[in-house]
Coordinates of C-alpha atoms in Angstrom, one line a residue:
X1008 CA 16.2 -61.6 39.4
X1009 CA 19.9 -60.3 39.4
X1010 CA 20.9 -63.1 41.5
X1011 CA 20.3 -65.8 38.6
X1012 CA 22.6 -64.3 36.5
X1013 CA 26.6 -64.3 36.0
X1014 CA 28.5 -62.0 34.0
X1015 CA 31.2 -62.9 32.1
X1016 CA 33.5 -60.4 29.8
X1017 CA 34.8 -61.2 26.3
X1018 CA 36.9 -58.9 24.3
X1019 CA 37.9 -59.1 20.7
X1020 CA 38.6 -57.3 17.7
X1021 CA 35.9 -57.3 15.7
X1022 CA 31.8 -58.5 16.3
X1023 CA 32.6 -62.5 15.6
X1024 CA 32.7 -63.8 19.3
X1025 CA 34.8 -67.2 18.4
X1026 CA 37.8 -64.3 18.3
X1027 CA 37.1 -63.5 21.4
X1028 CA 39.1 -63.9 24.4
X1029 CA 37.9 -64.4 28.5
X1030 CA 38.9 -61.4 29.9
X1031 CA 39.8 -61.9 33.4
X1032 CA 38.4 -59.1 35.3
X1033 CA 40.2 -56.6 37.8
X1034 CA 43.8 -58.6 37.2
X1035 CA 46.7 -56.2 36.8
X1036 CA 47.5 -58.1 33.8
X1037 CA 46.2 -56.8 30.1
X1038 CA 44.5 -58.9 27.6
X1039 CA 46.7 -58.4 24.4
X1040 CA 43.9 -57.7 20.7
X1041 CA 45.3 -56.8 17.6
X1042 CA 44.5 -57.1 13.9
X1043 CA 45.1 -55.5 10.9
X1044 CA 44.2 -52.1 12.2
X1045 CA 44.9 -51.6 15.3
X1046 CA 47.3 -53.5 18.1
X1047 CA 45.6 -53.1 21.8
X1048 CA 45.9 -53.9 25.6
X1049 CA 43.0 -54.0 27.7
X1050 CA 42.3 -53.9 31.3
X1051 CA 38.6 -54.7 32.7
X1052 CA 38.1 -53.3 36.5
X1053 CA 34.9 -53.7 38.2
X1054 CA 34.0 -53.1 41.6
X1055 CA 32.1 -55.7 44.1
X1056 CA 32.6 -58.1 41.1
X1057 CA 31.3 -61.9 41.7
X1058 CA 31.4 -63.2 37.7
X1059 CA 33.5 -65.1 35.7
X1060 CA 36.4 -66.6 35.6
X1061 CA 35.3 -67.5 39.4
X1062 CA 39.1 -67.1 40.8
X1063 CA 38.4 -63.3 40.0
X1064 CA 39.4 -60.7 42.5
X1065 CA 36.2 -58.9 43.6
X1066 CA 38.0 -55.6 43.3
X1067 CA 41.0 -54.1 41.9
X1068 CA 43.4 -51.6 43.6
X1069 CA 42.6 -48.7 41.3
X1070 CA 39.4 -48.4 43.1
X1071 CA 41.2 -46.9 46.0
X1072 CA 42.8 -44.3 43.7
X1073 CA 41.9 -40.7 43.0
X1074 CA 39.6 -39.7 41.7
X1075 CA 37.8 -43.2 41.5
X1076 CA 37.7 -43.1 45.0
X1077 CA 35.9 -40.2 45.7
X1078 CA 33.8 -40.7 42.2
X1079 CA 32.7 -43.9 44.0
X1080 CA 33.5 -45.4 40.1
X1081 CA 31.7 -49.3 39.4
X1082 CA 33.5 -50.0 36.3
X1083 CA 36.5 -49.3 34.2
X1084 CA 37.6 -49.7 30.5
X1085 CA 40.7 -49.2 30.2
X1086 CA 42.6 -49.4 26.8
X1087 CA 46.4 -48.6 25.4
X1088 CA 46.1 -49.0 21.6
X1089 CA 48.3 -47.9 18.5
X1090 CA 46.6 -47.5 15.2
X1091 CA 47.9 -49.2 12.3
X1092 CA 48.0 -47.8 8.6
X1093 CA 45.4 -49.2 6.5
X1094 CA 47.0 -48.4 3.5
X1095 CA 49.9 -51.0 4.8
X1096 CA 48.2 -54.1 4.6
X1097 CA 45.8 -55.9 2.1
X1098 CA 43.0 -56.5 4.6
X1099 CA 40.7 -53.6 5.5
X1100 CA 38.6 -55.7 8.2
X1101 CA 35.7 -53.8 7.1
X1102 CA 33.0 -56.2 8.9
X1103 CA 30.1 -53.8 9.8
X1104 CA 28.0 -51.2 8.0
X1105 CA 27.2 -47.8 10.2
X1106 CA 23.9 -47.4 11.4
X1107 CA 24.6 -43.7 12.3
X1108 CA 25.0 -42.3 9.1
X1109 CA 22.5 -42.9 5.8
X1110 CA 24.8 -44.4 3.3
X1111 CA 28.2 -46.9 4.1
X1112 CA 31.7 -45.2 2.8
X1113 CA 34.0 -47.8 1.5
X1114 CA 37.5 -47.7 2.2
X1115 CA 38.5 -48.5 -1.4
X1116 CA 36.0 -45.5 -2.7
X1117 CA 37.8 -43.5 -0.2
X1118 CA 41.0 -44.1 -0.5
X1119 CA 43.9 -44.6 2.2
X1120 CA 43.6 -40.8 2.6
X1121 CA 40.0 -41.3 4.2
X1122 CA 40.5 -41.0 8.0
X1123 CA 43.4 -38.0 7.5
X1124 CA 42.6 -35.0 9.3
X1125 CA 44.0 -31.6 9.6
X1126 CA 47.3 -31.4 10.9
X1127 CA 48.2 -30.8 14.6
X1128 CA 50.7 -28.1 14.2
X1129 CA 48.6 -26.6 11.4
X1130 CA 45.7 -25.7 9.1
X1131 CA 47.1 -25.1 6.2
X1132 CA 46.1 -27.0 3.2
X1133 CA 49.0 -26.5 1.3
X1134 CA 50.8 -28.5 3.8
X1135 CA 48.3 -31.0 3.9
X1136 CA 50.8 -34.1 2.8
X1137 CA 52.9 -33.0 5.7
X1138 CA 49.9 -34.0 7.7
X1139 CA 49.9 -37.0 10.2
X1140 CA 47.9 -39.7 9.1
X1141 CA 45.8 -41.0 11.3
X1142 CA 41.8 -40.9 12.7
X1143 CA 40.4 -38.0 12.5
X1144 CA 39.1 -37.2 15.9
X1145 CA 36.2 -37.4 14.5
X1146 CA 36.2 -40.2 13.2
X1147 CA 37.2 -42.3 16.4
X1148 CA 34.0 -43.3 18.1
X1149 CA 33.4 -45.2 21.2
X1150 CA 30.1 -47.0 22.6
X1151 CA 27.0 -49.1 22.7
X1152 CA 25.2 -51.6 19.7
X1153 CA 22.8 -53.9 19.2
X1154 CA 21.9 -56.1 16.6
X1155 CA 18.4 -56.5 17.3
X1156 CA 15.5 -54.1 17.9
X1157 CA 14.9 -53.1 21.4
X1158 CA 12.2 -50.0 20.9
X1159 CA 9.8 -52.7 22.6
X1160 CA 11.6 -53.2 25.7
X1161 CA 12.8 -50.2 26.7
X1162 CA 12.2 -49.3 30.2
X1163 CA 9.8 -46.8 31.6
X1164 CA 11.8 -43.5 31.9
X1165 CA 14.6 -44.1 29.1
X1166 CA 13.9 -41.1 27.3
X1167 CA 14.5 -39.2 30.8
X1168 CA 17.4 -41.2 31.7
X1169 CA 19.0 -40.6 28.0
X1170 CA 18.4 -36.8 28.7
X1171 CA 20.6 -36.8 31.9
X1172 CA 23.2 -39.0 30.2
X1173 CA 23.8 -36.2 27.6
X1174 CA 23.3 -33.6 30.2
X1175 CA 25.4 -34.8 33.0
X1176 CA 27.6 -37.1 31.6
X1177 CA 28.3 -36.6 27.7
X1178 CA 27.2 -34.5 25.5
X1179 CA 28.7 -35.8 22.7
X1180 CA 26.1 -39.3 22.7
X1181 CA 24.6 -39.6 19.6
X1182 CA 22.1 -42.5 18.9
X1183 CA 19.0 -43.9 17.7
X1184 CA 17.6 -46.8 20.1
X1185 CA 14.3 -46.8 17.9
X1186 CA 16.6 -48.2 15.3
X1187 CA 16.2 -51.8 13.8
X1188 CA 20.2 -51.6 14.6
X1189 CA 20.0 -49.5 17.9
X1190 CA 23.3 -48.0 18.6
X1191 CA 24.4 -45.1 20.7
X1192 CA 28.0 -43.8 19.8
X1193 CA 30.1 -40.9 21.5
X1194 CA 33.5 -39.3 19.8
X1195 CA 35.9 -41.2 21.9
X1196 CA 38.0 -37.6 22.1
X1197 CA 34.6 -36.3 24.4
X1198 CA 33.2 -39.9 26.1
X1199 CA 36.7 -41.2 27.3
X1200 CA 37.6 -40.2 31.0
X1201 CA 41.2 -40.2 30.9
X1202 CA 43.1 -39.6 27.4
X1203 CA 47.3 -40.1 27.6
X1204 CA 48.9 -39.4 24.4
X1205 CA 51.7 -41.6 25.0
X1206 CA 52.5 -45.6 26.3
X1207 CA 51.2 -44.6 29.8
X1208 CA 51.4 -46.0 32.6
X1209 CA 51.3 -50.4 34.0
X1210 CA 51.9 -50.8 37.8
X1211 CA 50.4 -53.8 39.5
X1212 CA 49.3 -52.2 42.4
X1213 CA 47.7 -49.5 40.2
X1214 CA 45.4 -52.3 38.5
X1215 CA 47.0 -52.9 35.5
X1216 CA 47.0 -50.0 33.0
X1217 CA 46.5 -46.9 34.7
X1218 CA 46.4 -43.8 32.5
X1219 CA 45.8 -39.6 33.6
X1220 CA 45.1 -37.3 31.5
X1221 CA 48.1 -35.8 29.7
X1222 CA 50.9 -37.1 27.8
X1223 CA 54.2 -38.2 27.9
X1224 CA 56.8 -35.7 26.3
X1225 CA 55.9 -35.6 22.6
X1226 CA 52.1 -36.5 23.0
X1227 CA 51.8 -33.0 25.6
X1228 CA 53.6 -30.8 23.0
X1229 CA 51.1 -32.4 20.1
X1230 CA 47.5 -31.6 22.4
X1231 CA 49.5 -27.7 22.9
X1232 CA 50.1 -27.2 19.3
X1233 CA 46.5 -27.8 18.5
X1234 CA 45.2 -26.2 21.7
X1235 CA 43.6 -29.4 23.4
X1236 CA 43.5 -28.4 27.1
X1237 CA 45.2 -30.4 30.1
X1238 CA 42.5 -31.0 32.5
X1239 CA 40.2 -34.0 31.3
X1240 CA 37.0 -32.1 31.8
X1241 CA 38.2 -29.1 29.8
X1242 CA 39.2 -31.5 26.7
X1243 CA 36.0 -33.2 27.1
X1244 CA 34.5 -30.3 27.0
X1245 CA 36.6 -28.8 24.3
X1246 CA 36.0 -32.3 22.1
X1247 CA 32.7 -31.0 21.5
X1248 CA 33.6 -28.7 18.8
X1249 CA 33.6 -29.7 15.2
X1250 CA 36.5 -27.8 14.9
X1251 CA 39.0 -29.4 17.8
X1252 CA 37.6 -32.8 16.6
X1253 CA 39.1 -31.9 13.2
X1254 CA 42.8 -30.7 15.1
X1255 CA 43.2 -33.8 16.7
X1256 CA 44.5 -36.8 14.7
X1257 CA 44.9 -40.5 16.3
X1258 CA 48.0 -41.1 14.4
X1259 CA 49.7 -44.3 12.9
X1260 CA 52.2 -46.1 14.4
X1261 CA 51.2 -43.9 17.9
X1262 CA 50.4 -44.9 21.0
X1263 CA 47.5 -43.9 23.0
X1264 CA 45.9 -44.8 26.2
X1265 CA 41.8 -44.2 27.5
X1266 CA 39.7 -45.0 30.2
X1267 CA 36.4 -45.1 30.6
X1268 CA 35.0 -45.1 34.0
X1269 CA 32.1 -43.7 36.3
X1270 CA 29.8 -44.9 38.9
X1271 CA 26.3 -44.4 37.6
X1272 CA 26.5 -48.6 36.1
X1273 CA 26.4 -51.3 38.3
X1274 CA 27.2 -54.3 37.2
X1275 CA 27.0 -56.0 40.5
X1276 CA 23.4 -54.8 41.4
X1277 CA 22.9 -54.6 37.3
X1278 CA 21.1 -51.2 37.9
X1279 CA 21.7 -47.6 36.0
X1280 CA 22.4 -44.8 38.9
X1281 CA 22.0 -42.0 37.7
X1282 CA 21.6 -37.7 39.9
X1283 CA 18.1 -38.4 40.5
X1284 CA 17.3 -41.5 38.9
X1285 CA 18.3 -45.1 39.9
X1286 CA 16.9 -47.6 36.7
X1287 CA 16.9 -51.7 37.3
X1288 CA 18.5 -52.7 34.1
X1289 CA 18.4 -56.3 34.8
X1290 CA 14.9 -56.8 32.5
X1291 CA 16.3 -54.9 29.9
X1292 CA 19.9 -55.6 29.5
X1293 CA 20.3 -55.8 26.1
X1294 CA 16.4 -55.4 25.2
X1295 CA 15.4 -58.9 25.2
X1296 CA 13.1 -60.6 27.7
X1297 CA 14.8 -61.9 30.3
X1298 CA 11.9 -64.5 30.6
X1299 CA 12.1 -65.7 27.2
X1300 CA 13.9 -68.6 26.1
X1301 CA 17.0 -67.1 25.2
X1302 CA 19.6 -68.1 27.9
X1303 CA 22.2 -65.2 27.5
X1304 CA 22.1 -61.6 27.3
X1305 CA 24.8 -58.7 26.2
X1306 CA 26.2 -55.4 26.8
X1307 CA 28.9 -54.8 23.7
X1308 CA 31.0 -52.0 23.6
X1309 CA 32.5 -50.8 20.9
X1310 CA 35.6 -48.7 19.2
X1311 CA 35.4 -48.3 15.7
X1312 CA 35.9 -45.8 13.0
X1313 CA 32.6 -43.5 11.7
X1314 CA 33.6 -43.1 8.1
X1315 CA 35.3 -46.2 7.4
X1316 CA 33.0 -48.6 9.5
X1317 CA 36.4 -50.5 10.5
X1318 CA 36.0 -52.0 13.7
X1319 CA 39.4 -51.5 16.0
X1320 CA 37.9 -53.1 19.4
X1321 CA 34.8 -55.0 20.7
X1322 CA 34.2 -56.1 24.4
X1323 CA 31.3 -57.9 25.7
X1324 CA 29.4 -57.9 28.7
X1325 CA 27.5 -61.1 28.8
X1326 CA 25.0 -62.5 31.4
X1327 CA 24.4 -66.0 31.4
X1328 CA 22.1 -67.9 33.8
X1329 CA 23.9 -69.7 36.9
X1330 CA 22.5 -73.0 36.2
X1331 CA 23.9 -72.9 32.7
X1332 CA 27.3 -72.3 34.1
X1333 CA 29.5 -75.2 35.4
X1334 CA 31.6 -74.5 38.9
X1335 CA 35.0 -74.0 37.4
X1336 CA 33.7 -71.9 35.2
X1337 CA 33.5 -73.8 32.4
X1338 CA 30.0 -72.8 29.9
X1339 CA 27.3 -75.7 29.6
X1340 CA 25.9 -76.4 26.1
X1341 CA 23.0 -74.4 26.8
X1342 CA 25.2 -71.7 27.6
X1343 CA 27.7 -72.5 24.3
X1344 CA 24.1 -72.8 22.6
X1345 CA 22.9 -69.3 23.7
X1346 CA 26.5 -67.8 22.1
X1347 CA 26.0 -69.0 19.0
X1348 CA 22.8 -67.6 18.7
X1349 CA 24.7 -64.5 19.4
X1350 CA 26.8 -64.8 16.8
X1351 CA 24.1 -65.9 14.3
X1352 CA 22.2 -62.3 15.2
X1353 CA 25.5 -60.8 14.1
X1354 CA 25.7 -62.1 11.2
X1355 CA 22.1 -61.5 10.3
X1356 CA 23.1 -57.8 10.9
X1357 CA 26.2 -57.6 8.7
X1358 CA 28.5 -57.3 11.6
X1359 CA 30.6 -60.5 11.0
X1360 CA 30.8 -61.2 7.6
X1361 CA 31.9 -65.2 6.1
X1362 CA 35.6 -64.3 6.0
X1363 CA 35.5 -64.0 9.7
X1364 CA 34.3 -67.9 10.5
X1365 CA 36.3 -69.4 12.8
X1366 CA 35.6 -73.0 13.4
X1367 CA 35.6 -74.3 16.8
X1368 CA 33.7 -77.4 18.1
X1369 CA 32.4 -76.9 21.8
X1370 CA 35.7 -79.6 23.0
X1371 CA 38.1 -76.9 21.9
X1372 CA 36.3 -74.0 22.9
X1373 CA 35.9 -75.3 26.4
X1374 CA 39.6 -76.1 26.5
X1375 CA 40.3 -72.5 25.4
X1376 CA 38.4 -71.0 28.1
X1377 CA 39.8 -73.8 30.2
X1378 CA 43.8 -72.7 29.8
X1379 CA 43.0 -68.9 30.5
X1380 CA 40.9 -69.8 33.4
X1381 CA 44.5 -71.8 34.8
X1382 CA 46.4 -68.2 33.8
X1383 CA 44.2 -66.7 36.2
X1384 CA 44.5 -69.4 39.0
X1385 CA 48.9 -69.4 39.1
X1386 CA 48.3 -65.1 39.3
X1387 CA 46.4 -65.7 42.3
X1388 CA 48.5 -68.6 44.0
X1389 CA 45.4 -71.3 43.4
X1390 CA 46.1 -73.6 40.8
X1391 CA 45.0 -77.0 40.8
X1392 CA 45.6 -79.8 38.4
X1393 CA 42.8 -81.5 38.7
X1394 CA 40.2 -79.1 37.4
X1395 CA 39.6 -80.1 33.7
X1396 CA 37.3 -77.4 32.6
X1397 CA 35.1 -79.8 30.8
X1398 CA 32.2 -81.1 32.0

């Protein structure tokens, strides 16, 4: 069944999909997001890849690299952002309520105050204006949503398979996939890989971004004041505190850099691998049939903000059947059809509110996609002027 299916990856900042960008997988080159909270570069590596835009490389050179090498790793996420204050700008972007906690928090019953946590080179609350501002660690959370049911076609063996993921891979998961909302969200101080408190690192013939675990100058003195180990495993580890979440504040106006990597999804073979336990995800990629009418299907991940319900960053694994896909790429109505259902399911959830609407007729949207698909094309040596990108 895989082989009927292309995967293409979107990335945006927030749930509304007509602000979202192609982004051209395993190119060195980072997609640029920002809004009023956040300013963020993204890389997208996956390994064996044969989706869209077509000219993509099938690998990247980070692959080769230690430890993904010897990890065997199928994917990467790999993200530089700096936080912006809220309390700086008039729009709060608050698009989405929280299906992990009972009650939504609203920034303006909160206050700007709301995602301050204690400070790194201290606890005491006398001091506590001296704190940075920032996310609270936390607060910062990175993973999986859906905005549609998907209790009814989940696969034989999830509950196993989610007890090795929080095993094995992350203790920190927290989710509900019995949820009308099913979501499954991780602190991103515990699920990321790799966490560089500082710009990091961008060499071509890394990838792109390429970020270990660490810091530059100032970002290693900050983890060492509030006792955040070196080694990524040992942070991860340490993350899972209450306590060390509260230490460690995402602060304004800093830079950080993540990756999330690791070979147990395979996007190429659409399969879960996990120690034991191999899963064919392909029927149930985002819990929807992939025999029913509906002609796309997606994977979202997502890094937003627990108390506040901001959304900073949301990228999108979508499969889309071949036939629905034009050869330069380009999407066919049915395909441009089957995103706007998308979108309409995330509006029906709350995720993207009115204010977000973006209107787009299909001619410009094709031409959008059209003009980064050419971007791709002069990066590889392959351009041609005759490919119009409308069909």
């Amino acid at each position: 069944m895989a082989e009927k299916y292309i995967i293409r990856v979107t990335a945006g900042p927030n749930y509304d999909l007509d602000q979202h960008v192609v982004v051209p997988v395993n190119s060195h080159e980072p997609v640029k997001i920002g809004n009023d909270l956040v300013d963020a570069e993204l890389n997208v590596r996956v390994q064996n890849y044969r989706g869209l835009p077509r000219e993509s490389p099938t690998t990247s050179p980070y692959f080769s690299l230690e430890p993904h090498a010897s990890n065997k790793d199928q994917y990467s996420i790999a993200i530089r952002f700096t936080p912006k204050d809220p309390s700086s700008t008039r729009n709060s972007n608050t698009t989405s309520t929280d299906p992990s906690r009972s009650s939504s928090i609203s920034r303006q019953s909160q206050g700007p105050s709301s995602s301050r946590s204690s400070s790194p080179v201290g606890s005491d609350e006398s001091s506590a204006e001296d704190s940075p501002s920032g996310i609270s660690g936390a607060d910062l959370q990175f993973g999986n949503d859906f905005d549609h049911p998907i209790r009814d076609r989940l696969p034989p063996g999830f509950s196993y398979a989610m007890s090795i993921v929080k095993w094995w891979i992350d203790p920190g998961l927290d989710g509900d996939a019995y949820a009308d909302r099913p979501y499954l969200y991780g602190p991103a101080l515990s699920s990321f890989n790799a966490i560089h408190v500082g710009p990091g690192e961008h060499d071509p013939e890394k990838g792109g971004l390429y970020f270990e675990e660490g810091g530059d100058e100032g970002g290693l003195e900050d983890r060492r004041t509030i006792g955040a180990p070196d080694t990524a495993k040992q942070r991860m580890k340490w993350a899972l505190s209450a306590d060390s979440k509260d230490k460690w504040v995402f602060q304004y106006g800093k830079t950080y850099c993540v990756d999330f990597f690791n070979p147990y999804l395979d996007f190429n073979e659409f399969s879960l691998r996990l120690p034991g336990f191999t899963l064919p995800i392909i029927k149930y990629w985002d819990g929807q049939s992939l025999r029913s009418p509906k002609r796309s299907h997606t994977l979202r991940y997502v890094l937003r903000n627990r108390s506040t319900n901001d959304t900073y960053l949301v990228i999108v694994f979508t499969l889309y059947l071949k036939e629905d896909v034009n050869e330069d790429g380009s999407l066919k109505p049915a395909a441009l059809a089957a995103t706007k259902e998308d979108k309409e399911m995330a509006k029906q959830s709350g995720r993207v509110g009115e204010s977000e609407e973006v209107s787009k007729d299909e001619d410009y949207e094709e031409a959008r996609k059209h003009f980064e698909k050419v971007d791709i094309k002069q990066e590889h040596g392959n351009a041609t002027a005759e490919d119009d990108g409308v069909d």
